[in-house]
PDB file of C-alpha atoms in Angstrom:
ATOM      1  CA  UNK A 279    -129.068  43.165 147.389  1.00  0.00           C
ATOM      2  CA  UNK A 280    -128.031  41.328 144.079  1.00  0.00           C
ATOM      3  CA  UNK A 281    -124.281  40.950 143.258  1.00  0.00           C
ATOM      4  CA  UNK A 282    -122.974  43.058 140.982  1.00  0.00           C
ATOM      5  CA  UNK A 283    -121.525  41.370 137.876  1.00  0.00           C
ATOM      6  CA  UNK A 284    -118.474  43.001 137.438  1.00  0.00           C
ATOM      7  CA  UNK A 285    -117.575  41.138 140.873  1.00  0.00           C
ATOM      8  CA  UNK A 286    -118.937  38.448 139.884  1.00  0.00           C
ATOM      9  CA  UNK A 287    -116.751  38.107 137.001  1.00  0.00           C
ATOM     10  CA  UNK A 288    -113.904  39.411 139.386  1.00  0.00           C
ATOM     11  CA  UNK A 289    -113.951  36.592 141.864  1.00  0.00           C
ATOM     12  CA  UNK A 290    -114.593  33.695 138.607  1.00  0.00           C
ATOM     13  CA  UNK A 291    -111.284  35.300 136.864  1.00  0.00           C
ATOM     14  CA  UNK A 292    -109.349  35.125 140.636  1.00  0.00           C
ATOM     15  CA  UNK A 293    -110.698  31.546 140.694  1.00  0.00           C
ATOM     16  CA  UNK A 294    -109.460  30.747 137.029  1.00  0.00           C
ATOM     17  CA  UNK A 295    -105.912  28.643 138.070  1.00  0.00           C
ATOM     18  CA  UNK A 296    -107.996  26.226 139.749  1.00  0.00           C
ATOM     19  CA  UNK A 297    -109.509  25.216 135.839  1.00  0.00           C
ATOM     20  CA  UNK A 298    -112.756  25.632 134.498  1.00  0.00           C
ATOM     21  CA  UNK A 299    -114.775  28.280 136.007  1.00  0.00           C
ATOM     22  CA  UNK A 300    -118.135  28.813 135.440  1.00  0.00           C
ATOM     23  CA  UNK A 301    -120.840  31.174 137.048  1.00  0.00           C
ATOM     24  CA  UNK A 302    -124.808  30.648 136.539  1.00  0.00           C
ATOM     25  CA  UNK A 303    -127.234  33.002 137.896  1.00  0.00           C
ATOM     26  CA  UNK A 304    -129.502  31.431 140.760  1.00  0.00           C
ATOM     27  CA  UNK A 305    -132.277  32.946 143.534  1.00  0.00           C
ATOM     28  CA  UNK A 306    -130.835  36.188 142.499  1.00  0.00           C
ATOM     29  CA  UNK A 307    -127.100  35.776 143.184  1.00  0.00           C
ATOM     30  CA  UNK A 308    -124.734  33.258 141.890  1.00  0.00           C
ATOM     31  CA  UNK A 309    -123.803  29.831 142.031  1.00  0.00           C
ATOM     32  CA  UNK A 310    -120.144  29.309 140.726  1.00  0.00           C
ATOM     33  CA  UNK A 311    -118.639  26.150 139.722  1.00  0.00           C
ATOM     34  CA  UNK A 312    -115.320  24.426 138.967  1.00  0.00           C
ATOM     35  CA  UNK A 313    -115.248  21.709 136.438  1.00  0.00           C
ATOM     36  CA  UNK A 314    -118.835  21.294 136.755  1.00  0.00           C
ATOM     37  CA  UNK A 315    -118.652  21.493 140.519  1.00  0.00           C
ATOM     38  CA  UNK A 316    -120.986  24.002 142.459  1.00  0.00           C
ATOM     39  CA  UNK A 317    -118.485  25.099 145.352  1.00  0.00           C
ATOM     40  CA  UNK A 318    -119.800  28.185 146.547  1.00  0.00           C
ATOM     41  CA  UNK A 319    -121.908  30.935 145.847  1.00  0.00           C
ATOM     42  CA  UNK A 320    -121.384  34.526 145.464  1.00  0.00           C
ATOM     43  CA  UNK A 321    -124.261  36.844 147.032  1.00  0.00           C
ATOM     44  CA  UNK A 322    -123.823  40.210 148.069  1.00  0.00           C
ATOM     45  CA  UNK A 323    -120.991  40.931 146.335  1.00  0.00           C
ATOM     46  CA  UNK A 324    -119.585  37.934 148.907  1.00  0.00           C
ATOM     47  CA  UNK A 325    -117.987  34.724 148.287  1.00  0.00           C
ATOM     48  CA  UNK A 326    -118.947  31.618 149.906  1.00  0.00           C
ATOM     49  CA  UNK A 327    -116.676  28.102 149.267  1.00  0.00           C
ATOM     50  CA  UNK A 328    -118.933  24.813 151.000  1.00  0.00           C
ATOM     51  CA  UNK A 329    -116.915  23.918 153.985  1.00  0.00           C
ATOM     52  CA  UNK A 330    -114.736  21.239 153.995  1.00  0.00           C
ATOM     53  CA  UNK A 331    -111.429  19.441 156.191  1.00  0.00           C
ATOM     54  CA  UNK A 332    -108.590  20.834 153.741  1.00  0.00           C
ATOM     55  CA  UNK A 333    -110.682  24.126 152.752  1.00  0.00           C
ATOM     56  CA  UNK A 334    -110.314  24.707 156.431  1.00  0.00           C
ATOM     57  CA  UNK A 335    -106.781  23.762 156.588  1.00  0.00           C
ATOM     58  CA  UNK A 336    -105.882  26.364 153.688  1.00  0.00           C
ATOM     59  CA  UNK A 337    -108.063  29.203 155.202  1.00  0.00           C
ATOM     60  CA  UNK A 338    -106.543  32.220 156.429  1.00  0.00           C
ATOM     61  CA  UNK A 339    -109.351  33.172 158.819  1.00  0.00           C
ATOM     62  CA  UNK A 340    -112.542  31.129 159.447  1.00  0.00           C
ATOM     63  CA  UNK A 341    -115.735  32.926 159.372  1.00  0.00           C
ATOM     64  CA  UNK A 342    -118.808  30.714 158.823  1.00  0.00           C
ATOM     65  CA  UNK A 343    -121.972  32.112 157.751  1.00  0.00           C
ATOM     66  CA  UNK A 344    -124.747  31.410 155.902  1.00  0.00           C
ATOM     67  CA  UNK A 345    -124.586  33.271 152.327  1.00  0.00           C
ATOM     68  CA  UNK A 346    -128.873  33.750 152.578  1.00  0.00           C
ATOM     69  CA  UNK A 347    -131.269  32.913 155.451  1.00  0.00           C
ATOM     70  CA  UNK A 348    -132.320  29.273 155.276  1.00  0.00           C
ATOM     71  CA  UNK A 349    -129.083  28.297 153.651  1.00  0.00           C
ATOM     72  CA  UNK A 350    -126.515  26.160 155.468  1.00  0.00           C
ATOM     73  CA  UNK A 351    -123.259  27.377 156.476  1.00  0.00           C
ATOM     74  CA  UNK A 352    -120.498  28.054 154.040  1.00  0.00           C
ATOM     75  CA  UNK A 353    -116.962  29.486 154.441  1.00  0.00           C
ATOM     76  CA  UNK A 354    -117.185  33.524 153.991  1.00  0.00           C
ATOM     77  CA  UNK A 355    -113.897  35.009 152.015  1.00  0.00           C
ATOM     78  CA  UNK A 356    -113.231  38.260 152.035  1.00  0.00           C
ATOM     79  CA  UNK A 357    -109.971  38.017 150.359  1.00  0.00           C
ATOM     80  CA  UNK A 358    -110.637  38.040 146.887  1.00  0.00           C
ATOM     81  CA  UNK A 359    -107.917  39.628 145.699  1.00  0.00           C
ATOM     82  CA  UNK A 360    -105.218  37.009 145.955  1.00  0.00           C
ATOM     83  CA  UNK A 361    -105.397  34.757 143.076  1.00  0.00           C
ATOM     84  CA  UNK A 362    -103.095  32.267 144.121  1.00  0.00           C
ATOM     85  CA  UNK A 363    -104.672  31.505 147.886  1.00  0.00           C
ATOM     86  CA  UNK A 364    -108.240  31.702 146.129  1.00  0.00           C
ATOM     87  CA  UNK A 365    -107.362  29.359 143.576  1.00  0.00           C
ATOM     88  CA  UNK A 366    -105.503  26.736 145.170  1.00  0.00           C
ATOM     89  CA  UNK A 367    -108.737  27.088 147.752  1.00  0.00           C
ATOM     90  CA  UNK A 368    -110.953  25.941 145.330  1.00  0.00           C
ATOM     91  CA  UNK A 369    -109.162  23.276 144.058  1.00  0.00           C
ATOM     92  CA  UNK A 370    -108.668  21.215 147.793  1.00  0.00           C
ATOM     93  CA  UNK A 371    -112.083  22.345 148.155  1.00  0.00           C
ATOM     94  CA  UNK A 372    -113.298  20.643 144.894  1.00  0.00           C
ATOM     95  CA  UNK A 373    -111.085  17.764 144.893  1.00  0.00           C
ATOM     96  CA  UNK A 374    -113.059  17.254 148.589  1.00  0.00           C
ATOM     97  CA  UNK A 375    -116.857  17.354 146.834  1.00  0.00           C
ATOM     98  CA  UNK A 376    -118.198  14.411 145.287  1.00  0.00           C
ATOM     99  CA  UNK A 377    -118.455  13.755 141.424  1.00  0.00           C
ATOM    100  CA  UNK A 378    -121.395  16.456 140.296  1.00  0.00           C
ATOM    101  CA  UNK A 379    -125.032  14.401 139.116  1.00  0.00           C
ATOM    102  CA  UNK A 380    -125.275  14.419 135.368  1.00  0.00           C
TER     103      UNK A 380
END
């Protein structure tokens, strides 16, 4: 099952505090990136943030699983709805990738 774009746009406008927010449609679901930083996908209408040491710190409750089968682990959130945890999520999460490949 595809994600449904209202959610999609949902979760980006939850992540929007953290800065730039961008979603781009990939293998039927989403990828969704912060200053030109894949850190998660969205598929299902689910969110998934790439693990990391201070994503892990921040999170309220770990659940690990993988967003599609053959993919590797992510971080599963199921609270959406709190701007301020989601956002400052994604920015300890993205300040923990490396610089994206131009």
């Amino acid at each position: 099952m595809a994600s449904n774009p209202d959610f999609v746009q949902y979760v980006a406008d939850q992540c929007a505090d953290a800065g730039d927010i961008v979603t781009r449609k990939m293998f039927g679901d989403y990828g969704i990136y912060c200053r030109g930083r894949l850190f998660g996908l969205i598929c299902d209408n689910t969110l998934y943030i790439k693990p990391t040491e201070m994503g892990r710190r921040l999170l309220r409750v770990e659940v690990m699983q993988a967003p599609y089968p053959g993919a590797k682990y992510h971080f599963r959130i199921d609270d959406v709805d709190d701007r301020d945890y989601l956002a400052e999520l994604v920015r300890v999460t993205c300040a923990a990738l490396p610089e994206p490949r131009i």
